């Protein structure tokens, strides 16, 4: 089983001091140790954005993909080698702007993987622009007079898209976030965790203090995460009080469960020596 020290890499972080990404990194490493996995059993994928560097800072199999395509890459890895624990990391622009279509369809496909979204409500890597989750009125380089559009609600969208594990954490509470990531990975199906991740350099609105004054934990309020209607109601709570924790969870067949010809088999391990594709290629000419 992996120990915390085995997950470190020699690569020096260039995230800004105080960035919420550090809380997520701490929670992820703690979750991998708690889950008792070996390094070789885990594959992580990231997209484009500050979050994407996380593949450099966790010593497991890693793939730094392109903008908005974390889910397709992670899906491919999982379908070809279902024995791997696959975790995708995306930013809010990465997933909720460029990668939005993948998000909704991943929910209903229920691939057995985990998605963690570093939701800092801005584009940090490109020095501060507005994203799909930026609040109305948010001032940035792309909206100098304030964003005029309403923010997207990813939690509500995940629930109505038939997501089977929908949760939200806060990078300022890594211990609680770790417990959510552990539950998401253990969930047999698509485990989704949106994380409030303060960007201390370019988002002066949604700060650690802003979140600390508002977030409360659903499990401490007796929320029943098996009730989809209640989960949906909770997903619309915003303002003075903002819930974090598991909104919704249900057990359902995974995508691979519905494909009997490859279920229980690892495509990566099927023998290919005697496969002759010449006939198929002939039909394509
Ligand atoms: Fe973090 Fe923002 Fe700095 Fe990027 S720009 S490393 S999100 S604080």
PDB file of C-alpha atoms and ligand atoms in Angstrom:
ATOM      1  CA  UNK A   1       0.000   0.000   0.000  1.00  0.00           C
ATOM      2  CA  UNK A   2       1.235   3.449  -0.889  1.00  0.00           C
ATOM      3  CA  UNK A   3       2.564   5.747   1.852  1.00  0.00           C
ATOM      4  CA  UNK A   4       2.301   9.537   1.755  1.00  0.00           C
ATOM      5  CA  UNK A   5       6.056   9.954   1.148  1.00  0.00           C
ATOM      6  CA  UNK A   6       5.862   7.691  -1.944  1.00  0.00           C
ATOM      7  CA  UNK A   7       3.398  10.074  -3.607  1.00  0.00           C
ATOM      8  CA  UNK A   8       5.779  13.046  -3.666  1.00  0.00           C
ATOM      9  CA  UNK A   9       7.696  13.938  -6.824  1.00  0.00           C
ATOM     10  CA  UNK A  10      10.929  15.946  -7.181  1.00  0.00           C
ATOM     11  CA  UNK A  11       9.123  18.549  -9.306  1.00  0.00           C
ATOM     12  CA  UNK A  12       8.873  21.937  -7.585  1.00  0.00           C
ATOM     13  CA  UNK A  13       5.363  23.377  -7.535  1.00  0.00           C
ATOM     14  CA  UNK A  14       4.827  26.663  -9.328  1.00  0.00           C
ATOM     15  CA  UNK A  15       1.298  27.211  -8.049  1.00  0.00           C
ATOM     16  CA  UNK A  16       1.009  30.588  -6.293  1.00  0.00           C
ATOM     17  CA  UNK A  17       1.518  30.491  -2.498  1.00  0.00           C
ATOM     18  CA  UNK A  18      -1.898  30.074  -0.848  1.00  0.00           C
ATOM     19  CA  UNK A  19      -3.592  28.657  -3.966  1.00  0.00           C
ATOM     20  CA  UNK A  20      -6.545  26.353  -3.284  1.00  0.00           C
ATOM     21  CA  UNK A  21      -4.875  23.722  -5.437  1.00  0.00           C
ATOM     22  CA  UNK A  22      -2.643  22.857  -2.450  1.00  0.00           C
ATOM     23  CA  UNK A  23      -5.675  21.854  -0.380  1.00  0.00           C
ATOM     24  CA  UNK A  24      -6.859  19.599  -3.206  1.00  0.00           C
ATOM     25  CA  UNK A  25      -3.394  18.060  -3.597  1.00  0.00           C
ATOM     26  CA  UNK A  26      -3.260  17.314   0.139  1.00  0.00           C
ATOM     27  CA  UNK A  27      -6.732  15.764   0.068  1.00  0.00           C
ATOM     28  CA  UNK A  28      -5.974  13.634  -3.010  1.00  0.00           C
ATOM     29  CA  UNK A  29      -2.755  12.239  -1.567  1.00  0.00           C
ATOM     30  CA  UNK A  30      -4.478  11.521   1.744  1.00  0.00           C
ATOM     31  CA  UNK A  31      -7.315   9.769  -0.101  1.00  0.00           C
ATOM     32  CA  UNK A  32      -4.937   7.529  -2.077  1.00  0.00           C
ATOM     33  CA  UNK A  33      -3.248   6.475   1.164  1.00  0.00           C
ATOM     34  CA  UNK A  34      -6.611   5.922   2.896  1.00  0.00           C
ATOM     35  CA  UNK A  35      -7.837   3.825  -0.036  1.00  0.00           C
ATOM     36  CA  UNK A  36      -4.822   1.526   0.373  1.00  0.00           C
ATOM     37  CA  UNK A  37      -3.951   1.550  -3.320  1.00  0.00           C
ATOM     38  CA  UNK A  38      -0.609   0.829  -4.946  1.00  0.00           C
ATOM     39  CA  UNK A  39       0.881   3.602  -7.108  1.00  0.00           C
ATOM     40  CA  UNK A  40       0.750   1.334 -10.175  1.00  0.00           C
ATOM     41  CA  UNK A  41      -3.017   0.853  -9.753  1.00  0.00           C
ATOM     42  CA  UNK A  42      -3.805   4.540 -10.184  1.00  0.00           C
ATOM     43  CA  UNK A  43      -3.966   6.646 -13.364  1.00  0.00           C
ATOM     44  CA  UNK A  44      -4.645  10.384 -13.194  1.00  0.00           C
ATOM     45  CA  UNK A  45      -5.511  12.695 -16.071  1.00  0.00           C
ATOM     46  CA  UNK A  46      -5.618  16.481 -16.145  1.00  0.00           C
ATOM     47  CA  UNK A  47      -6.651  19.165 -18.619  1.00  0.00           C
ATOM     48  CA  UNK A  48      -5.418  22.678 -19.327  1.00  0.00           C
ATOM     49  CA  UNK A  49      -5.254  25.231 -16.535  1.00  0.00           C
ATOM     50  CA  UNK A  50      -3.341  25.684 -13.301  1.00  0.00           C
ATOM     51  CA  UNK A  51      -4.953  22.485 -11.985  1.00  0.00           C
ATOM     52  CA  UNK A  52      -3.360  20.534 -14.862  1.00  0.00           C
ATOM     53  CA  UNK A  53       0.043  20.577 -13.179  1.00  0.00           C
ATOM     54  CA  UNK A  54      -1.262  18.183 -10.523  1.00  0.00           C
ATOM     55  CA  UNK A  55      -0.079  15.234 -12.653  1.00  0.00           C
ATOM     56  CA  UNK A  56       3.465  16.488 -11.986  1.00  0.00           C
ATOM     57  CA  UNK A  57       2.999  16.509  -8.236  1.00  0.00           C
ATOM     58  CA  UNK A  58       1.490  13.054  -7.551  1.00  0.00           C
ATOM     59  CA  UNK A  59       3.764  10.094  -8.148  1.00  0.00           C
ATOM     60  CA  UNK A  60       1.330   7.766  -9.968  1.00  0.00           C
ATOM     61  CA  UNK A  61       0.648   7.139 -13.675  1.00  0.00           C
ATOM     62  CA  UNK A  62      -0.263  10.547 -15.122  1.00  0.00           C
ATOM     63  CA  UNK A  63      -1.383  12.071 -18.419  1.00  0.00           C
ATOM     64  CA  UNK A  64      -1.645  15.815 -19.027  1.00  0.00           C
ATOM     65  CA  UNK A  65      -4.259  16.140 -21.764  1.00  0.00           C
ATOM     66  CA  UNK A  66      -5.743  18.967 -23.782  1.00  0.00           C
ATOM     67  CA  UNK A  67      -8.336  21.591 -22.929  1.00  0.00           C
ATOM     68  CA  UNK A  68     -11.774  20.216 -22.097  1.00  0.00           C
ATOM     69  CA  UNK A  69     -10.894  16.607 -22.836  1.00  0.00           C
ATOM     70  CA  UNK A  70     -10.195  15.107 -19.434  1.00  0.00           C
ATOM     71  CA  UNK A  71     -13.263  12.869 -19.491  1.00  0.00           C
ATOM     72  CA  UNK A  72     -12.646  11.348 -22.970  1.00  0.00           C
ATOM     73  CA  UNK A  73      -9.031  10.557 -22.063  1.00  0.00           C
ATOM     74  CA  UNK A  74      -9.925   9.105 -18.668  1.00  0.00           C
ATOM     75  CA  UNK A  75     -12.796   7.135 -20.241  1.00  0.00           C
ATOM     76  CA  UNK A  76     -10.423   5.582 -22.784  1.00  0.00           C
ATOM     77  CA  UNK A  77      -7.985   4.557 -20.061  1.00  0.00           C
ATOM     78  CA  UNK A  78     -10.749   2.990 -17.968  1.00  0.00           C
ATOM     79  CA  UNK A  79     -12.373   1.093 -20.847  1.00  0.00           C
ATOM     80  CA  UNK A  80      -9.079  -0.340 -22.032  1.00  0.00           C
ATOM     81  CA  UNK A  81      -7.800  -1.205 -18.559  1.00  0.00           C
ATOM     82  CA  UNK A  82     -10.706  -1.445 -16.072  1.00  0.00           C
ATOM     83  CA  UNK A  83      -8.337  -2.671 -13.367  1.00  0.00           C
ATOM     84  CA  UNK A  84      -6.961   0.848 -12.962  1.00  0.00           C
ATOM     85  CA  UNK A  85      -8.417   3.393 -10.556  1.00  0.00           C
ATOM     86  CA  UNK A  86      -8.861   6.382 -12.868  1.00  0.00           C
ATOM     87  CA  UNK A  87      -9.161   9.934 -11.548  1.00  0.00           C
ATOM     88  CA  UNK A  88      -9.653  12.961 -13.802  1.00  0.00           C
ATOM     89  CA  UNK A  89      -8.785  16.510 -12.728  1.00  0.00           C
ATOM     90  CA  UNK A  90     -10.282  19.462 -14.585  1.00  0.00           C
ATOM     91  CA  UNK A  91     -10.618  23.201 -14.094  1.00  0.00           C
ATOM     92  CA  UNK A  92     -13.940  25.050 -14.219  1.00  0.00           C
ATOM     93  CA  UNK A  93     -13.259  26.560 -17.678  1.00  0.00           C
ATOM     94  CA  UNK A  94     -11.711  23.275 -18.747  1.00  0.00           C
ATOM     95  CA  UNK A  95     -14.774  21.216 -17.779  1.00  0.00           C
ATOM     96  CA  UNK A  96     -17.733  23.590 -17.666  1.00  0.00           C
ATOM     97  CA  UNK A  97     -16.820  25.623 -20.779  1.00  0.00           C
ATOM     98  CA  UNK A  98     -14.702  23.653 -23.271  1.00  0.00           C
ATOM     99  CA  UNK A  99     -15.602  20.246 -21.846  1.00  0.00           C
ATOM    100  CA  UNK A 100     -19.258  20.857 -21.060  1.00  0.00           C
ATOM    101  CA  UNK A 101     -20.784  18.321 -23.464  1.00  0.00           C
ATOM    102  CA  UNK A 102     -18.534  15.557 -22.110  1.00  0.00           C
ATOM    103  CA  UNK A 103     -19.651  16.372 -18.572  1.00  0.00           C
ATOM    104  CA  UNK A 104     -23.380  15.778 -19.129  1.00  0.00           C
ATOM    105  CA  UNK A 105     -22.876  12.581 -21.134  1.00  0.00           C
ATOM    106  CA  UNK A 106     -20.368  11.151 -18.649  1.00  0.00           C
ATOM    107  CA  UNK A 107     -23.062  11.457 -15.978  1.00  0.00           C
ATOM    108  CA  UNK A 108     -25.561   9.326 -17.833  1.00  0.00           C
ATOM    109  CA  UNK A 109     -22.947   6.807 -19.093  1.00  0.00           C
ATOM    110  CA  UNK A 110     -21.786   6.110 -15.555  1.00  0.00           C
ATOM    111  CA  UNK A 111     -18.205   5.144 -16.382  1.00  0.00           C
ATOM    112  CA  UNK A 112     -16.551   3.800 -13.234  1.00  0.00           C
ATOM    113  CA  UNK A 113     -14.116   6.674 -12.624  1.00  0.00           C
ATOM    114  CA  UNK A 114     -13.757   9.848 -10.567  1.00  0.00           C
ATOM    115  CA  UNK A 115     -13.812  13.483 -11.713  1.00  0.00           C
ATOM    116  CA  UNK A 116     -12.526  16.291  -9.493  1.00  0.00           C
ATOM    117  CA  UNK A 117     -13.149  19.830 -10.756  1.00  0.00           C
ATOM    118  CA  UNK A 118     -10.904  22.607  -9.385  1.00  0.00           C
ATOM    119  CA  UNK A 119     -13.596  25.283  -9.485  1.00  0.00           C
ATOM    120  CA  UNK A 120     -11.924  28.659  -8.883  1.00  0.00           C
ATOM    121  CA  UNK A 121     -14.516  30.569 -10.922  1.00  0.00           C
ATOM    122  CA  UNK A 122     -11.864  32.168 -13.123  1.00  0.00           C
ATOM    123  CA  UNK A 123      -9.161  31.309 -15.641  1.00  0.00           C
ATOM    124  CA  UNK A 124      -6.049  31.441 -13.460  1.00  0.00           C
ATOM    125  CA  UNK A 125      -3.395  30.222 -15.887  1.00  0.00           C
ATOM    126  CA  UNK A 126      -4.209  32.953 -18.411  1.00  0.00           C
ATOM    127  CA  UNK A 127      -4.135  35.598 -15.625  1.00  0.00           C
ATOM    128  CA  UNK A 128      -7.823  36.013 -14.849  1.00  0.00           C
ATOM    129  CA  UNK A 129     -10.801  35.844 -17.195  1.00  0.00           C
ATOM    130  CA  UNK A 130     -14.460  34.968 -16.623  1.00  0.00           C
ATOM    131  CA  UNK A 131     -15.628  31.320 -16.792  1.00  0.00           C
ATOM    132  CA  UNK A 132     -18.974  29.507 -16.744  1.00  0.00           C
ATOM    133  CA  UNK A 133     -19.068  29.521 -12.924  1.00  0.00           C
ATOM    134  CA  UNK A 134     -17.943  33.142 -12.383  1.00  0.00           C
ATOM    135  CA  UNK A 135     -20.610  35.025 -10.473  1.00  0.00           C
ATOM    136  CA  UNK A 136     -22.676  37.702 -12.177  1.00  0.00           C
ATOM    137  CA  UNK A 137     -20.840  41.022 -11.789  1.00  0.00           C
ATOM    138  CA  UNK A 138     -17.428  39.310 -11.612  1.00  0.00           C
ATOM    139  CA  UNK A 139     -14.767  41.752 -12.810  1.00  0.00           C
ATOM    140  CA  UNK A 140     -11.932  40.239 -14.815  1.00  0.00           C
ATOM    141  CA  UNK A 141      -9.791  40.995 -17.855  1.00  0.00           C
ATOM    142  CA  UNK A 142     -12.497  39.619 -20.161  1.00  0.00           C
ATOM    143  CA  UNK A 143     -15.359  41.361 -18.311  1.00  0.00           C
ATOM    144  CA  UNK A 144     -13.867  44.654 -17.021  1.00  0.00           C
ATOM    145  CA  UNK A 145     -17.356  46.071 -16.286  1.00  0.00           C
ATOM    146  CA  UNK A 146     -18.538  42.892 -14.588  1.00  0.00           C
ATOM    147  CA  UNK A 147     -19.894  39.638 -16.012  1.00  0.00           C
ATOM    148  CA  UNK A 148     -23.443  40.120 -17.262  1.00  0.00           C
ATOM    149  CA  UNK A 149     -24.339  36.418 -17.511  1.00  0.00           C
ATOM    150  CA  UNK A 150     -25.643  34.070 -14.810  1.00  0.00           C
ATOM    151  CA  UNK A 151     -23.251  31.365 -13.621  1.00  0.00           C
ATOM    152  CA  UNK A 152     -23.837  27.771 -14.593  1.00  0.00           C
ATOM    153  CA  UNK A 153     -24.936  25.390 -11.808  1.00  0.00           C
ATOM    154  CA  UNK A 154     -22.801  22.244 -12.295  1.00  0.00           C
ATOM    155  CA  UNK A 155     -24.244  20.365  -9.304  1.00  0.00           C
ATOM    156  CA  UNK A 156     -27.844  20.734 -10.516  1.00  0.00           C
ATOM    157  CA  UNK A 157     -26.775  19.797 -14.030  1.00  0.00           C
ATOM    158  CA  UNK A 158     -25.003  16.671 -12.788  1.00  0.00           C
ATOM    159  CA  UNK A 159     -28.125  15.567 -10.891  1.00  0.00           C
ATOM    160  CA  UNK A 160     -30.530  16.105 -13.799  1.00  0.00           C
ATOM    161  CA  UNK A 161     -28.078  14.390 -16.176  1.00  0.00           C
ATOM    162  CA  UNK A 162     -28.511  11.207 -14.081  1.00  0.00           C
ATOM    163  CA  UNK A 163     -25.207  11.446 -12.220  1.00  0.00           C
ATOM    164  CA  UNK A 164     -24.841   8.638  -9.684  1.00  0.00           C
ATOM    165  CA  UNK A 165     -22.439  10.386  -7.268  1.00  0.00           C
ATOM    166  CA  UNK A 166     -22.599  14.164  -7.013  1.00  0.00           C
ATOM    167  CA  UNK A 167     -20.611  16.017  -4.361  1.00  0.00           C
ATOM    168  CA  UNK A 168     -18.966  19.358  -3.607  1.00  0.00           C
ATOM    169  CA  UNK A 169     -15.984  20.106  -1.359  1.00  0.00           C
ATOM    170  CA  UNK A 170     -13.913  23.091  -0.293  1.00  0.00           C
ATOM    171  CA  UNK A 171     -10.135  23.280  -0.693  1.00  0.00           C
ATOM    172  CA  UNK A 172      -9.990  25.161   2.627  1.00  0.00           C
ATOM    173  CA  UNK A 173     -11.175  21.984   4.397  1.00  0.00           C
ATOM    174  CA  UNK A 174      -8.881  19.253   2.993  1.00  0.00           C
ATOM    175  CA  UNK A 175      -9.845  16.695   5.629  1.00  0.00           C
ATOM    176  CA  UNK A 176     -13.516  16.861   4.638  1.00  0.00           C
ATOM    177  CA  UNK A 177     -12.530  16.940   0.953  1.00  0.00           C
ATOM    178  CA  UNK A 178     -10.418  13.825   1.449  1.00  0.00           C
ATOM    179  CA  UNK A 179     -13.455  11.959   2.789  1.00  0.00           C
ATOM    180  CA  UNK A 180     -15.468  13.000  -0.295  1.00  0.00           C
ATOM    181  CA  UNK A 181     -12.726  11.854  -2.670  1.00  0.00           C
ATOM    182  CA  UNK A 182     -12.480   8.499  -0.880  1.00  0.00           C
ATOM    183  CA  UNK A 183     -16.253   8.034  -1.240  1.00  0.00           C
ATOM    184  CA  UNK A 184     -16.166   9.119  -4.903  1.00  0.00           C
ATOM    185  CA  UNK A 185     -13.413   6.617  -5.752  1.00  0.00           C
ATOM    186  CA  UNK A 186     -15.138   3.820  -3.825  1.00  0.00           C
ATOM    187  CA  UNK A 187     -18.398   4.567  -5.629  1.00  0.00           C
ATOM    188  CA  UNK A 188     -18.997   2.012  -8.377  1.00  0.00           C
ATOM    189  CA  UNK A 189     -19.778   4.432 -11.197  1.00  0.00           C
ATOM    190  CA  UNK A 190     -19.001   8.044 -12.047  1.00  0.00           C
ATOM    191  CA  UNK A 191     -17.887   9.848  -8.884  1.00  0.00           C
ATOM    192  CA  UNK A 192     -18.019  13.611  -9.370  1.00  0.00           C
ATOM    193  CA  UNK A 193     -16.666  16.168  -6.884  1.00  0.00           C
ATOM    194  CA  UNK A 194     -16.764  19.902  -7.617  1.00  0.00           C
ATOM    195  CA  UNK A 195     -14.288  21.739  -5.362  1.00  0.00           C
ATOM    196  CA  UNK A 196     -14.381  25.402  -4.364  1.00  0.00           C
ATOM    197  CA  UNK A 197     -10.734  26.272  -5.005  1.00  0.00           C
ATOM    198  CA  UNK A 198      -9.862  29.877  -4.197  1.00  0.00           C
ATOM    199  CA  UNK A 199      -7.551  31.524  -6.750  1.00  0.00           C
ATOM    200  CA  UNK A 200      -5.708  33.999  -4.556  1.00  0.00           C
ATOM    201  CA  UNK A 201      -4.139  35.803  -7.523  1.00  0.00           C
ATOM    202  CA  UNK A 202      -7.110  36.525  -9.796  1.00  0.00           C
ATOM    203  CA  UNK A 203     -10.385  35.995  -7.942  1.00  0.00           C
ATOM    204  CA  UNK A 204     -10.757  38.612  -5.193  1.00  0.00           C
ATOM    205  CA  UNK A 205     -14.471  37.894  -4.796  1.00  0.00           C
ATOM    206  CA  UNK A 206     -14.610  34.180  -3.926  1.00  0.00           C
ATOM    207  CA  UNK A 207     -11.873  34.099  -1.297  1.00  0.00           C
ATOM    208  CA  UNK A 208     -11.212  31.595   1.513  1.00  0.00           C
ATOM    209  CA  UNK A 209     -12.998  33.987   3.873  1.00  0.00           C
ATOM    210  CA  UNK A 210     -15.970  34.339   1.502  1.00  0.00           C
ATOM    211  CA  UNK A 211     -16.422  30.560   1.455  1.00  0.00           C
ATOM    212  CA  UNK A 212     -15.711  30.042   5.170  1.00  0.00           C
ATOM    213  CA  UNK A 213     -18.528  32.454   6.035  1.00  0.00           C
ATOM    214  CA  UNK A 214     -20.982  30.500   3.872  1.00  0.00           C
ATOM    215  CA  UNK A 215     -20.253  26.779   3.491  1.00  0.00           C
ATOM    216  CA  UNK A 216     -21.960  24.195   5.697  1.00  0.00           C
ATOM    217  CA  UNK A 217     -21.846  20.412   5.596  1.00  0.00           C
ATOM    218  CA  UNK A 218     -24.869  18.514   4.287  1.00  0.00           C
ATOM    219  CA  UNK A 219     -24.186  15.424   6.417  1.00  0.00           C
ATOM    220  CA  UNK A 220     -24.310  17.540   9.598  1.00  0.00           C
ATOM    221  CA  UNK A 221     -27.807  18.698   8.605  1.00  0.00           C
ATOM    222  CA  UNK A 222     -29.229  15.197   8.069  1.00  0.00           C
ATOM    223  CA  UNK A 223     -29.417  15.483   4.276  1.00  0.00           C
ATOM    224  CA  UNK A 224     -30.693  12.267   2.639  1.00  0.00           C
ATOM    225  CA  UNK A 225     -28.473  11.824  -0.418  1.00  0.00           C
ATOM    226  CA  UNK A 226     -30.661   9.051  -1.823  1.00  0.00           C
ATOM    227  CA  UNK A 227     -33.484  11.542  -2.436  1.00  0.00           C
ATOM    228  CA  UNK A 228     -32.946  13.077  -5.895  1.00  0.00           C
ATOM    229  CA  UNK A 229     -35.581  15.782  -5.427  1.00  0.00           C
ATOM    230  CA  UNK A 230     -34.047  16.941  -2.126  1.00  0.00           C
ATOM    231  CA  UNK A 231     -30.588  16.846  -3.714  1.00  0.00           C
ATOM    232  CA  UNK A 232     -31.805  19.075  -6.512  1.00  0.00           C
ATOM    233  CA  UNK A 233     -33.317  21.531  -4.032  1.00  0.00           C
ATOM    234  CA  UNK A 234     -30.008  21.659  -2.148  1.00  0.00           C
ATOM    235  CA  UNK A 235     -28.088  22.243  -5.384  1.00  0.00           C
ATOM    236  CA  UNK A 236     -29.907  25.566  -5.797  1.00  0.00           C
ATOM    237  CA  UNK A 237     -28.919  26.844  -2.333  1.00  0.00           C
ATOM    238  CA  UNK A 238     -26.571  29.788  -2.831  1.00  0.00           C
ATOM    239  CA  UNK A 239     -25.912  33.053  -1.089  1.00  0.00           C
ATOM    240  CA  UNK A 240     -25.643  33.285   2.682  1.00  0.00           C
ATOM    241  CA  UNK A 241     -25.457  29.491   3.045  1.00  0.00           C
ATOM    242  CA  UNK A 242     -23.837  27.149   0.523  1.00  0.00           C
ATOM    243  CA  UNK A 243     -23.878  23.364   1.042  1.00  0.00           C
ATOM    244  CA  UNK A 244     -20.870  21.065   0.615  1.00  0.00           C
ATOM    245  CA  UNK A 245     -20.821  17.274   0.924  1.00  0.00           C
ATOM    246  CA  UNK A 246     -22.617  14.492  -0.956  1.00  0.00           C
ATOM    247  CA  UNK A 247     -25.754  15.820  -2.656  1.00  0.00           C
ATOM    248  CA  UNK A 248     -26.813  12.629  -4.405  1.00  0.00           C
ATOM    249  CA  UNK A 249     -25.732   9.001  -4.630  1.00  0.00           C
ATOM    250  CA  UNK A 250     -27.237   5.881  -6.145  1.00  0.00           C
ATOM    251  CA  UNK A 251     -26.041   2.440  -7.236  1.00  0.00           C
ATOM    252  CA  UNK A 252     -26.626   1.720 -10.902  1.00  0.00           C
ATOM    253  CA  UNK A 253     -25.136  -0.393 -13.691  1.00  0.00           C
ATOM    254  CA  UNK A 254     -21.891   1.080 -14.975  1.00  0.00           C
ATOM    255  CA  UNK A 255     -21.181   1.555 -18.678  1.00  0.00           C
ATOM    256  CA  UNK A 256     -19.007  -1.587 -18.756  1.00  0.00           C
ATOM    257  CA  UNK A 257     -21.742  -3.618 -17.026  1.00  0.00           C
ATOM    258  CA  UNK A 258     -23.900  -3.028 -20.096  1.00  0.00           C
ATOM    259  CA  UNK A 259     -21.282  -4.370 -22.541  1.00  0.00           C
ATOM    260  CA  UNK A 260     -21.273  -8.147 -21.931  1.00  0.00           C
ATOM    261  CA  UNK A 261     -18.711  -8.854 -24.671  1.00  0.00           C
ATOM    262  CA  UNK A 262     -15.995  -6.929 -22.800  1.00  0.00           C
ATOM    263  CA  UNK A 263     -17.327  -6.936 -19.238  1.00  0.00           C
ATOM    264  CA  UNK A 264     -14.800  -8.421 -16.833  1.00  0.00           C
ATOM    265  CA  UNK A 265     -12.078  -8.414 -19.496  1.00  0.00           C
ATOM    266  CA  UNK A 266      -9.201  -6.015 -19.795  1.00  0.00           C
ATOM    267  CA  UNK A 267      -8.768  -5.008 -23.445  1.00  0.00           C
ATOM    268  CA  UNK A 268      -5.181  -4.100 -22.624  1.00  0.00           C
ATOM    269  CA  UNK A 269      -4.505  -7.762 -21.837  1.00  0.00           C
ATOM    270  CA  UNK A 270      -6.309  -9.498 -24.706  1.00  0.00           C
ATOM    271  CA  UNK A 271      -3.957 -11.406 -27.018  1.00  0.00           C
ATOM    272  CA  UNK A 272      -3.539  -9.688 -30.378  1.00  0.00           C
ATOM    273  CA  UNK A 273      -1.001 -11.971 -32.094  1.00  0.00           C
ATOM    274  CA  UNK A 274      -3.657 -13.848 -34.057  1.00  0.00           C
ATOM    275  CA  UNK A 275      -5.857 -10.891 -34.898  1.00  0.00           C
ATOM    276  CA  UNK A 276      -6.031 -10.328 -38.639  1.00  0.00           C
ATOM    277  CA  UNK A 277      -7.549  -6.989 -39.623  1.00  0.00           C
ATOM    278  CA  UNK A 278      -6.764  -7.364 -43.327  1.00  0.00           C
ATOM    279  CA  UNK A 279     -10.337  -8.440 -44.133  1.00  0.00           C
ATOM    280  CA  UNK A 280     -11.836  -5.413 -42.385  1.00  0.00           C
ATOM    281  CA  UNK A 281      -9.429  -3.048 -44.137  1.00  0.00           C
ATOM    282  CA  UNK A 282     -10.354  -4.685 -47.455  1.00  0.00           C
ATOM    283  CA  UNK A 283     -14.043  -3.828 -46.899  1.00  0.00           C
ATOM    284  CA  UNK A 284     -13.132  -0.183 -46.312  1.00  0.00           C
ATOM    285  CA  UNK A 285     -11.317   0.284 -49.614  1.00  0.00           C
TER     286      UNK A 285
HETATM  287 FE1  LIG B   1      -3.742  29.058  -8.117  1.00  0.00          FE
HETATM  288 FE2  LIG B   1      -4.803  31.207  -9.247  1.00  0.00          FE
HETATM  289 FE3  LIG B   1      -2.157  31.053  -8.912  1.00  0.00          FE
HETATM  290 FE4  LIG B   1      -3.387  29.521 -10.690  1.00  0.00          FE
HETATM  291  S1  LIG B   1      -3.236  31.748 -10.742  1.00  0.00           S
HETATM  292  S2  LIG B   1      -1.799  28.858  -9.236  1.00  0.00           S
HETATM  293  S3  LIG B   1      -5.349  29.072  -9.663  1.00  0.00           S
HETATM  294  S4  LIG B   1      -3.710  31.142  -7.280  1.00  0.00           S
END
